[in-house]
mmCIF file of C-alpha atoms and ligand atoms in Angstrom:
data_model
loop_
_atom_site.group_PDB
_atom_site.id
_atom_site.type_symbol
_atom_site.label_atom_id
_atom_site.label_comp_id
_atom_site.label_asym_id
_atom_site.label_seq_id
_atom_site.Cartn_x
_atom_site.Cartn_y
_atom_site.Cartn_z
ATOM 1 C CA PRO A 1 -21.218 22.642 -0.737
ATOM 2 C CA SER A 2 -18.155 21.180 0.965
ATOM 3 C CA LEU A 3 -17.068 17.541 1.426
ATOM 4 C CA GLU A 4 -14.892 18.459 4.420
ATOM 5 C CA VAL A 5 -15.186 16.002 7.326
ATOM 6 C CA GLU A 6 -13.945 15.920 10.910
ATOM 7 C CA PHE A 7 -12.616 12.496 11.995
ATOM 8 C CA CYS A 8 -10.708 11.679 15.192
ATOM 9 C CA GLY A 9 -10.225 15.361 15.905
ATOM 10 C CA ARG A 10 -8.672 16.055 12.487
ATOM 11 C CA LEU A 11 -10.079 17.808 9.415
ATOM 12 C CA TYR A 12 -10.032 16.016 6.047
ATOM 13 C CA GLU A 13 -10.856 17.772 2.757
ATOM 14 C CA ASN A 14 -13.069 14.841 1.771
ATOM 15 C CA PRO A 15 -14.082 11.439 3.240
ATOM 16 C CA LEU A 16 -12.463 9.266 0.536
ATOM 17 C CA MET A 17 -9.470 6.986 1.058
ATOM 18 C CA ASN A 18 -8.083 3.676 -0.178
ATOM 19 C CA ALA A 19 -9.066 0.423 1.479
ATOM 20 C CA SER A 20 -6.029 -1.181 3.106
ATOM 21 C CA GLY A 21 -4.518 -3.643 0.658
ATOM 22 C CA VAL A 22 -5.085 -1.560 -2.474
ATOM 23 C CA CYS A 23 -2.495 0.937 -3.742
ATOM 24 C CA CYS A 24 -0.516 0.790 -0.487
ATOM 25 C CA MET A 25 1.976 -2.126 -0.620
ATOM 26 C CA THR A 26 5.088 -0.078 -1.527
ATOM 27 C CA THR A 27 6.310 3.469 -0.907
ATOM 28 C CA ASP A 28 5.620 4.185 -4.594
ATOM 29 C CA ASP A 29 1.999 3.067 -4.109
ATOM 30 C CA LEU A 30 1.716 5.196 -0.978
ATOM 31 C CA ASP A 31 3.262 8.234 -2.714
ATOM 32 C CA SER A 32 0.692 7.889 -5.510
ATOM 33 C CA MET A 33 -2.054 7.924 -2.869
ATOM 34 C CA ALA A 34 -0.467 11.012 -1.262
ATOM 35 C CA ARG A 35 -0.506 12.785 -4.665
ATOM 36 C CA SER A 36 -4.147 11.817 -5.354
ATOM 37 C CA ARG A 37 -7.344 13.689 -4.498
ATOM 38 C CA SER A 38 -8.115 11.231 -1.678
ATOM 39 C CA GLY A 39 -8.828 12.856 1.676
ATOM 40 C CA ALA A 40 -6.653 10.305 3.489
ATOM 41 C CA PHE A 41 -4.826 7.039 2.861
ATOM 42 C CA ILE A 42 -3.828 3.844 4.709
ATOM 43 C CA THR A 43 -0.958 1.341 4.531
ATOM 44 C CA LYS A 44 -1.258 -2.361 3.678
ATOM 45 C CA SER A 45 -1.960 -4.401 6.824
ATOM 46 C CA ALA A 46 1.460 -5.056 8.336
ATOM 47 C CA THR A 47 2.829 -8.097 10.176
ATOM 48 C CA SER A 48 6.025 -8.186 12.307
ATOM 49 C CA THR A 49 8.240 -9.161 9.393
ATOM 50 C CA ASP A 50 7.770 -9.057 5.624
ATOM 51 C CA ARG A 51 5.584 -11.748 4.065
ATOM 52 C CA ALA A 52 5.546 -13.007 0.467
ATOM 53 C CA GLY A 53 1.887 -14.020 0.766
ATOM 54 C CA ASN A 54 0.122 -16.657 -1.317
ATOM 55 C CA PRO A 55 1.143 -17.891 -4.806
ATOM 56 C CA GLU A 56 -0.255 -16.014 -7.820
ATOM 57 C CA PRO A 57 -2.724 -15.530 -9.404
ATOM 58 C CA ARG A 58 -4.159 -14.309 -6.099
ATOM 59 C CA TYR A 59 -6.116 -11.164 -7.059
ATOM 60 C CA VAL A 60 -8.458 -11.186 -10.077
ATOM 61 C CA THR A 61 -10.794 -8.478 -11.347
ATOM 62 C CA VAL A 62 -14.139 -9.931 -12.513
ATOM 63 C CA PRO A 63 -17.126 -8.180 -14.182
ATOM 64 C CA LEU A 64 -18.974 -7.303 -10.956
ATOM 65 C CA GLY A 65 -16.009 -6.931 -8.625
ATOM 66 C CA SER A 66 -12.935 -8.845 -7.501
ATOM 67 C CA ILE A 67 -11.814 -12.040 -5.813
ATOM 68 C CA ASN A 68 -8.581 -12.258 -3.790
ATOM 69 C CA SER A 69 -6.640 -14.556 -1.582
ATOM 70 C CA MET A 70 -3.469 -12.501 -1.224
ATOM 71 C CA GLY A 71 -2.416 -14.118 2.047
ATOM 72 C CA LEU A 72 -1.315 -10.915 3.749
ATOM 73 C CA PRO A 73 1.766 -10.092 1.643
ATOM 74 C CA ASN A 74 3.436 -7.014 3.098
ATOM 75 C CA LYS A 75 6.843 -5.413 3.706
ATOM 76 C CA GLY A 76 6.649 -5.671 7.496
ATOM 77 C CA ILE A 77 5.700 -3.038 10.063
ATOM 78 C CA GLU A 78 9.084 -1.238 10.161
ATOM 79 C CA TYR A 79 8.808 -0.459 6.427
ATOM 80 C CA TYR A 80 5.410 1.218 6.793
ATOM 81 C CA LEU A 81 6.241 2.892 10.099
ATOM 82 C CA ASN A 82 9.377 4.416 8.533
ATOM 83 C CA TYR A 83 7.245 5.703 5.671
ATOM 84 C CA VAL A 84 4.603 7.348 7.840
ATOM 85 C CA LEU A 85 7.172 8.799 10.303
ATOM 86 C CA ASP A 86 9.105 10.272 7.359
ATOM 87 C CA ARG A 87 5.915 11.882 6.051
ATOM 88 C CA GLN A 88 5.103 13.229 9.538
ATOM 89 C CA LYS A 89 8.515 14.961 9.589
ATOM 90 C CA ARG A 90 8.383 16.291 6.016
ATOM 91 C CA PHE A 91 4.728 17.395 6.067
ATOM 92 C CA PRO A 92 3.960 18.270 9.727
ATOM 93 C CA SER A 93 0.832 20.247 8.793
ATOM 94 C CA GLU A 94 -0.753 17.278 6.971
ATOM 95 C CA ASN A 95 -2.768 14.469 8.542
ATOM 96 C CA PRO A 96 -0.451 11.432 8.758
ATOM 97 C CA PRO A 97 -1.452 8.305 6.791
ATOM 98 C CA PHE A 98 -3.379 5.613 8.682
ATOM 99 C CA MET A 99 -1.354 2.544 9.758
ATOM 100 C CA SER A 100 -2.970 -0.874 9.326
ATOM 101 C CA VAL A 101 -1.773 -3.932 11.284
ATOM 102 C CA ALA A 102 -2.845 -7.587 11.119
ATOM 103 C CA GLY A 103 -1.128 -9.987 13.502
ATOM 104 C CA MET A 104 -1.356 -13.754 13.012
ATOM 105 C CA GLY A 105 -2.737 -14.001 16.525
ATOM 106 C CA ILE A 106 -3.408 -12.007 19.673
ATOM 107 C CA ASP A 107 0.273 -11.998 20.684
ATOM 108 C CA GLU A 108 1.427 -10.550 17.384
ATOM 109 C CA ASN A 109 -1.372 -7.950 17.426
ATOM 110 C CA ILE A 110 -0.187 -6.841 20.894
ATOM 111 C CA LYS A 111 3.424 -6.752 19.683
ATOM 112 C CA LEU A 112 2.553 -4.700 16.579
ATOM 113 C CA LEU A 113 0.483 -2.201 18.555
ATOM 114 C CA ASN A 114 3.215 -1.840 21.186
ATOM 115 C CA ILE A 115 5.638 -0.903 18.394
ATOM 116 C CA ILE A 116 3.198 1.790 17.226
ATOM 117 C CA GLN A 117 2.452 2.954 20.786
ATOM 118 C CA ASP A 118 6.175 3.352 21.516
ATOM 119 C CA SER A 119 6.827 5.202 18.239
ATOM 120 C CA GLU A 120 6.439 8.869 17.294
ATOM 121 C CA PHE A 121 3.452 7.944 15.085
ATOM 122 C CA SER A 122 0.698 10.497 15.700
ATOM 123 C CA GLY A 123 -1.877 9.189 13.228
ATOM 124 C CA ILE A 124 -4.715 6.700 13.350
ATOM 125 C CA THR A 125 -4.187 2.926 13.567
ATOM 126 C CA GLU A 126 -6.478 0.276 12.054
ATOM 127 C CA LEU A 127 -6.404 -3.182 13.637
ATOM 128 C CA ASN A 128 -7.433 -5.667 10.958
ATOM 129 C CA LEU A 129 -9.478 -8.366 12.690
ATOM 130 C CA SER A 130 -10.804 -9.761 9.442
ATOM 131 C CA CYS A 131 -8.116 -11.091 7.140
ATOM 132 C CA PRO A 132 -9.897 -13.993 5.390
ATOM 133 C CA ASN A 133 -7.049 -15.483 3.431
ATOM 134 C CA VAL A 134 -4.376 -16.897 5.720
ATOM 135 C CA PRO A 135 -4.925 -20.651 5.366
ATOM 136 C CA GLY A 136 -5.542 -22.315 8.703
ATOM 137 C CA LYS A 137 -6.246 -19.027 10.518
ATOM 138 C CA PRO A 138 -9.914 -18.255 11.296
ATOM 139 C CA GLN A 139 -10.902 -14.599 11.114
ATOM 140 C CA VAL A 140 -10.542 -13.079 14.609
ATOM 141 C CA ALA A 141 -13.763 -11.071 14.293
ATOM 142 C CA TYR A 142 -15.822 -14.245 13.801
ATOM 143 C CA ASP A 143 -14.605 -15.394 17.243
ATOM 144 C CA PHE A 144 -16.378 -12.995 19.630
ATOM 145 C CA GLU A 145 -14.539 -14.166 22.751
ATOM 146 C CA LEU A 146 -11.138 -13.741 21.046
ATOM 147 C CA THR A 147 -12.152 -10.286 19.798
ATOM 148 C CA ASP A 148 -13.133 -9.264 23.330
ATOM 149 C CA ARG A 149 -9.904 -10.670 24.797
ATOM 150 C CA THR A 150 -7.806 -8.924 22.117
ATOM 151 C CA LEU A 151 -9.388 -5.504 22.666
ATOM 152 C CA LYS A 152 -9.178 -5.909 26.447
ATOM 153 C CA SER A 153 -5.421 -6.550 26.170
ATOM 154 C CA VAL A 154 -4.870 -3.788 23.590
ATOM 155 C CA PHE A 155 -6.511 -1.068 25.651
ATOM 156 C CA GLN A 156 -4.346 -1.916 28.668
ATOM 157 C CA PHE A 157 -1.547 0.017 26.911
ATOM 158 C CA PHE A 158 -2.660 1.555 23.598
ATOM 159 C CA THR A 159 -3.603 5.232 23.985
ATOM 160 C CA LYS A 160 -3.483 6.437 20.370
ATOM 161 C CA PRO A 161 -6.584 6.536 18.120
ATOM 162 C CA LEU A 162 -7.519 2.958 17.134
ATOM 163 C CA GLY A 163 -10.134 1.527 14.787
ATOM 164 C CA VAL A 164 -10.957 -2.082 13.915
ATOM 165 C CA LYS A 165 -11.612 -3.538 10.422
ATOM 166 C CA LEU A 166 -14.470 -6.029 10.529
ATOM 167 C CA PRO A 167 -15.728 -8.716 8.163
ATOM 168 C CA PRO A 168 -19.427 -8.690 7.225
ATOM 169 C CA PHE A 169 -22.012 -10.082 9.635
ATOM 170 C CA PHE A 170 -25.350 -11.396 8.406
ATOM 171 C CA ASP A 171 -27.422 -11.974 11.535
ATOM 172 C CA PHE A 172 -29.018 -9.464 13.948
ATOM 173 C CA ALA A 173 -27.817 -11.525 16.919
ATOM 174 C CA HIS A 174 -24.257 -11.130 15.599
ATOM 175 C CA PHE A 175 -24.691 -7.363 15.057
ATOM 176 C CA ASP A 176 -25.969 -7.126 18.663
ATOM 177 C CA ASP A 177 -23.242 -9.319 20.191
ATOM 178 C CA MET A 178 -20.369 -7.659 18.318
ATOM 179 C CA ALA A 179 -21.707 -4.154 19.036
ATOM 180 C CA SER A 180 -22.010 -4.905 22.761
ATOM 181 C CA ILE A 181 -18.354 -6.016 22.784
ATOM 182 C CA LEU A 182 -17.134 -3.008 20.801
ATOM 183 C CA ASN A 183 -19.093 -0.543 22.974
ATOM 184 C CA LYS A 184 -16.977 -1.587 25.966
ATOM 185 C CA TYR A 185 -13.813 -0.064 24.449
ATOM 186 C CA PRO A 186 -12.647 3.474 23.620
ATOM 187 C CA LEU A 187 -12.451 2.774 19.890
ATOM 188 C CA ALA A 188 -12.132 5.670 17.472
ATOM 189 C CA TYR A 189 -14.026 3.782 14.778
ATOM 190 C CA VAL A 190 -15.216 0.550 13.243
ATOM 191 C CA ASN A 191 -14.555 -0.108 9.560
ATOM 192 C CA CYS A 192 -17.320 -2.114 7.858
ATOM 193 C CA ILE A 193 -16.663 -4.216 5.794
ATOM 194 C CA ASN A 194 -13.709 -6.266 4.698
ATOM 195 C CA SER A 195 -14.175 -8.526 1.660
ATOM 196 C CA VAL A 196 -16.968 -11.101 1.870
ATOM 197 C CA GLY A 197 -14.964 -14.202 2.745
ATOM 198 C CA ASN A 198 -14.398 -17.328 0.719
ATOM 199 C CA GLY A 199 -16.411 -16.758 -2.419
ATOM 200 C CA LEU A 200 -15.749 -18.664 -5.648
ATOM 201 C CA TYR A 201 -15.462 -17.310 -9.202
ATOM 202 C CA ILE A 202 -15.439 -19.689 -12.157
ATOM 203 C CA ASP A 203 -13.970 -19.327 -15.654
ATOM 204 C CA VAL A 204 -16.534 -21.345 -17.639
ATOM 205 C CA GLU A 205 -14.467 -21.594 -20.799
ATOM 206 C CA LYS A 206 -11.619 -23.193 -18.831
ATOM 207 C CA GLU A 207 -14.013 -24.836 -16.360
ATOM 208 C CA SER A 208 -11.626 -23.634 -13.706
ATOM 209 C CA VAL A 209 -11.291 -21.359 -10.705
ATOM 210 C CA VAL A 210 -9.372 -18.114 -11.355
ATOM 211 C CA ILE A 211 -7.065 -17.762 -8.320
ATOM 212 C CA LYS A 212 -4.438 -20.287 -7.242
ATOM 213 C CA PRO A 213 -4.635 -20.292 -3.398
ATOM 214 C CA LYS A 214 -7.301 -22.217 -1.464
ATOM 215 C CA ASP A 215 -8.648 -24.050 -4.552
ATOM 216 C CA GLY A 216 -9.936 -20.731 -5.856
ATOM 217 C CA PHE A 217 -11.771 -19.569 -2.732
ATOM 218 C CA GLY A 218 -11.224 -15.886 -1.943
ATOM 219 C CA GLY A 219 -12.602 -12.655 -0.517
ATOM 220 C CA ILE A 220 -15.182 -10.951 -2.741
ATOM 221 C CA GLY A 221 -15.186 -7.186 -3.303
ATOM 222 C CA GLY A 222 -16.914 -4.718 -5.612
ATOM 223 C CA GLU A 223 -20.515 -4.329 -6.773
ATOM 224 C CA TYR A 224 -21.372 -7.791 -5.405
ATOM 225 C CA ILE A 225 -20.985 -6.634 -1.808
ATOM 226 C CA LYS A 226 -22.535 -3.133 -1.606
ATOM 227 C CA PRO A 227 -25.874 -4.254 -0.027
ATOM 228 C CA THR A 228 -23.980 -6.215 2.617
ATOM 229 C CA ALA A 229 -21.569 -3.345 3.228
ATOM 230 C CA LEU A 230 -24.410 -0.812 3.584
ATOM 231 C CA ALA A 231 -26.242 -3.108 6.002
ATOM 232 C CA ASN A 232 -23.159 -3.515 8.200
ATOM 233 C CA VAL A 233 -22.472 0.239 8.198
ATOM 234 C CA ARG A 234 -26.111 0.875 9.199
ATOM 235 C CA ALA A 235 -26.251 -1.925 11.761
ATOM 236 C CA PHE A 236 -23.174 -0.693 13.641
ATOM 237 C CA TYR A 237 -24.028 3.003 13.232
ATOM 238 C CA THR A 238 -27.354 2.383 14.974
ATOM 239 C CA ARG A 239 -25.849 0.126 17.697
ATOM 240 C CA LEU A 240 -22.525 1.734 18.655
ATOM 241 C CA ASN A 241 -22.230 4.698 21.020
ATOM 242 C CA GLU A 242 -21.872 7.843 19.003
ATOM 243 C CA ASN A 243 -18.192 8.475 19.727
ATOM 244 C CA ILE A 244 -17.313 5.289 17.849
ATOM 245 C CA LYS A 245 -17.412 6.435 14.228
ATOM 246 C CA ILE A 246 -17.958 4.241 11.154
ATOM 247 C CA ILE A 247 -15.762 3.897 8.087
ATOM 248 C CA GLY A 248 -17.813 2.559 5.170
ATOM 249 C CA THR A 249 -16.046 0.150 2.808
ATOM 250 C CA GLY A 250 -17.530 -2.035 0.092
ATOM 251 C CA GLY A 251 -18.947 -1.509 -3.372
ATOM 252 C CA ILE A 252 -18.165 2.194 -3.754
ATOM 253 C CA ARG A 253 -17.823 2.889 -7.481
ATOM 254 C CA THR A 254 -19.724 6.173 -7.898
ATOM 255 C CA GLY A 255 -20.677 9.314 -6.019
ATOM 256 C CA GLN A 256 -24.075 7.736 -5.466
ATOM 257 C CA ASP A 257 -22.518 4.685 -3.781
ATOM 258 C CA ALA A 258 -20.551 7.067 -1.555
ATOM 259 C CA PHE A 259 -23.753 8.986 -0.756
ATOM 260 C CA GLU A 260 -25.500 5.744 0.224
ATOM 261 C CA HIS A 261 -22.725 4.823 2.677
ATOM 262 C CA LEU A 262 -22.871 8.308 4.228
ATOM 263 C CA LEU A 263 -26.662 8.094 4.488
ATOM 264 C CA CYS A 264 -26.189 4.824 6.439
ATOM 265 C CA GLY A 265 -23.934 6.672 8.895
ATOM 266 C CA ALA A 266 -20.362 6.372 7.606
ATOM 267 C CA THR A 267 -17.938 9.237 8.288
ATOM 268 C CA MET A 268 -14.979 8.143 6.115
ATOM 269 C CA LEU A 269 -15.229 5.984 2.985
ATOM 270 C CA GLN A 270 -12.714 3.425 1.730
ATOM 271 C CA ILE A 271 -12.427 2.217 -1.856
ATOM 272 C CA GLY A 272 -10.697 -1.039 -2.801
ATOM 273 C CA THR A 273 -11.809 -2.949 -5.897
ATOM 274 C CA GLU A 274 -12.751 0.103 -7.959
ATOM 275 C CA LEU A 275 -9.488 1.850 -7.027
ATOM 276 C CA GLN A 276 -7.621 -1.245 -8.195
ATOM 277 C CA ASN A 277 -9.556 -1.070 -11.489
ATOM 278 C CA GLU A 278 -9.423 2.645 -12.155
ATOM 279 C CA GLY A 279 -6.328 3.986 -10.415
ATOM 280 C CA THR A 280 -6.080 7.037 -8.184
ATOM 281 C CA GLY A 281 -7.998 9.254 -10.619
ATOM 282 C CA ILE A 282 -11.096 7.692 -9.069
ATOM 283 C CA PHE A 283 -10.897 10.087 -6.116
ATOM 284 C CA GLU A 284 -11.313 13.166 -8.330
ATOM 285 C CA ARG A 285 -14.250 11.491 -10.108
ATOM 286 C CA ILE A 286 -16.105 10.376 -6.987
ATOM 287 C CA ASN A 287 -15.554 13.684 -5.188
ATOM 288 C CA THR A 288 -17.041 15.461 -8.237
ATOM 289 C CA GLU A 289 -20.013 13.081 -8.466
ATOM 290 C CA LEU A 290 -20.683 13.300 -4.713
ATOM 291 C CA LEU A 291 -20.558 17.120 -4.784
ATOM 292 C CA GLN A 292 -23.088 17.100 -7.652
ATOM 293 C CA ILE A 293 -25.470 15.035 -5.513
ATOM 294 C CA LEU A 294 -25.141 17.459 -2.587
ATOM 295 C CA GLU A 295 -25.837 20.362 -4.951
ATOM 296 C CA GLN A 296 -28.870 18.646 -6.505
ATOM 297 C CA LYS A 297 -30.276 17.897 -3.056
ATOM 298 C CA GLY A 298 -29.433 21.312 -1.602
ATOM 299 C CA TYR A 299 -27.050 20.033 1.089
ATOM 300 C CA GLN A 300 -24.200 22.299 2.253
ATOM 301 C CA SER A 301 -22.190 19.601 3.990
ATOM 302 C CA ILE A 302 -22.204 15.859 4.712
ATOM 303 C CA GLU A 303 -23.386 16.684 8.262
ATOM 304 C CA ASP A 304 -26.719 17.710 6.716
ATOM 305 C CA PHE A 305 -27.588 14.088 5.859
ATOM 306 C CA ARG A 306 -25.072 11.673 7.462
ATOM 307 C CA GLY A 307 -26.905 8.758 9.074
ATOM 308 C CA LYS A 308 -30.344 10.150 8.184
ATOM 309 C CA LEU A 309 -31.556 7.137 6.210
ATOM 310 C CA HIS A 310 -35.343 6.947 6.432
ATOM 311 C CA SER A 311 -37.207 3.792 7.353
ATOM 312 C CA ILE A 312 -40.687 3.263 6.001
ATOM 313 C CA THR A 313 -43.206 4.339 8.672
HETATM 314 O O1 HRO Z 401 -5.359 -11.677 1.611
HETATM 315 C C1 HRO Z 401 -5.120 -10.522 2.071
HETATM 316 O O2 HRO Z 401 -3.982 -10.015 2.216
HETATM 317 C C2 HRO Z 401 -6.332 -9.761 2.502
HETATM 318 N N1 HRO Z 401 -7.373 -9.760 1.640
HETATM 319 C C3 HRO Z 401 -8.579 -9.178 1.960
HETATM 320 O O3 HRO Z 401 -9.536 -9.171 1.168
HETATM 321 N N2 HRO Z 401 -8.703 -8.577 3.176
HETATM 322 C C4 HRO Z 401 -7.707 -8.550 4.079
HETATM 323 O O4 HRO Z 401 -7.891 -7.995 5.191
HETATM 324 C C5 HRO Z 401 -6.459 -9.163 3.728
HETATM 325 CL CL1 HRO Z 401 -5.143 -9.101 4.874
#
């Protein structure tokens, strides 16, 4: 069997990539992703200028996952754009990395996407509408009117492939409302989900929180969030028109977790917490485990089962 996938008109040797934010802050991080067995990779969400982010500790690995309140630290859009344009020139036959952007508001999102639109970048852009950790800034994607207004403005000028990164939703009315907004726009994909916002992890021995920002509140990733991630992948896969693809993110630690996301309808798969834990060797491991599952089940390709989750009749 083969793990090859077609996404936005490009062929990838497998569906696995990093989740923006993990292993993608510096050019060294990005080079290690380029050397790995991932099928693709994405930059840290960029703002107009570099940001230090929140005080540390701001990312902590815990037994069932992770908690973070990074605060959008990044080197600024020019740094990442220079990196991806350099790779485009040096490796013209390869798929370019994905670019992630996260403005502090609609104006900055427009500005960032204009920079990408006016550049030679020929890859895929991810608009992060779900950063949960900038104090005082509500997540865009939890404000449906703002989301609609943002996408309306963006598609007045942006003609390159664009996806949006969403936080988790927990209510069918919200799945329906968000899907009806997203279906109005020529999106390449929707990425479900970002970390589950504002969780709390406690160190009992110290009787303390474990991250410094926001009195210890932070986005939760890892095993904790797989059921929520799978539900969001499935909810949007079944509601969005079929040319809007799904990237599945959340709780992928094994080939089985990857299989579950694909069964729910995901086309590409992003790994965050487990990549942070294990390093880039994870891509070799999960590709191997996923291939074993296809072999055991007699599938030749991911197309044979993508989205074909059974309900109970
Ligand atoms: O605090 C962060 O930098 C951060 N952390 C997350 O868990 N998701 C995001 O989209 C971002 Cl932007």
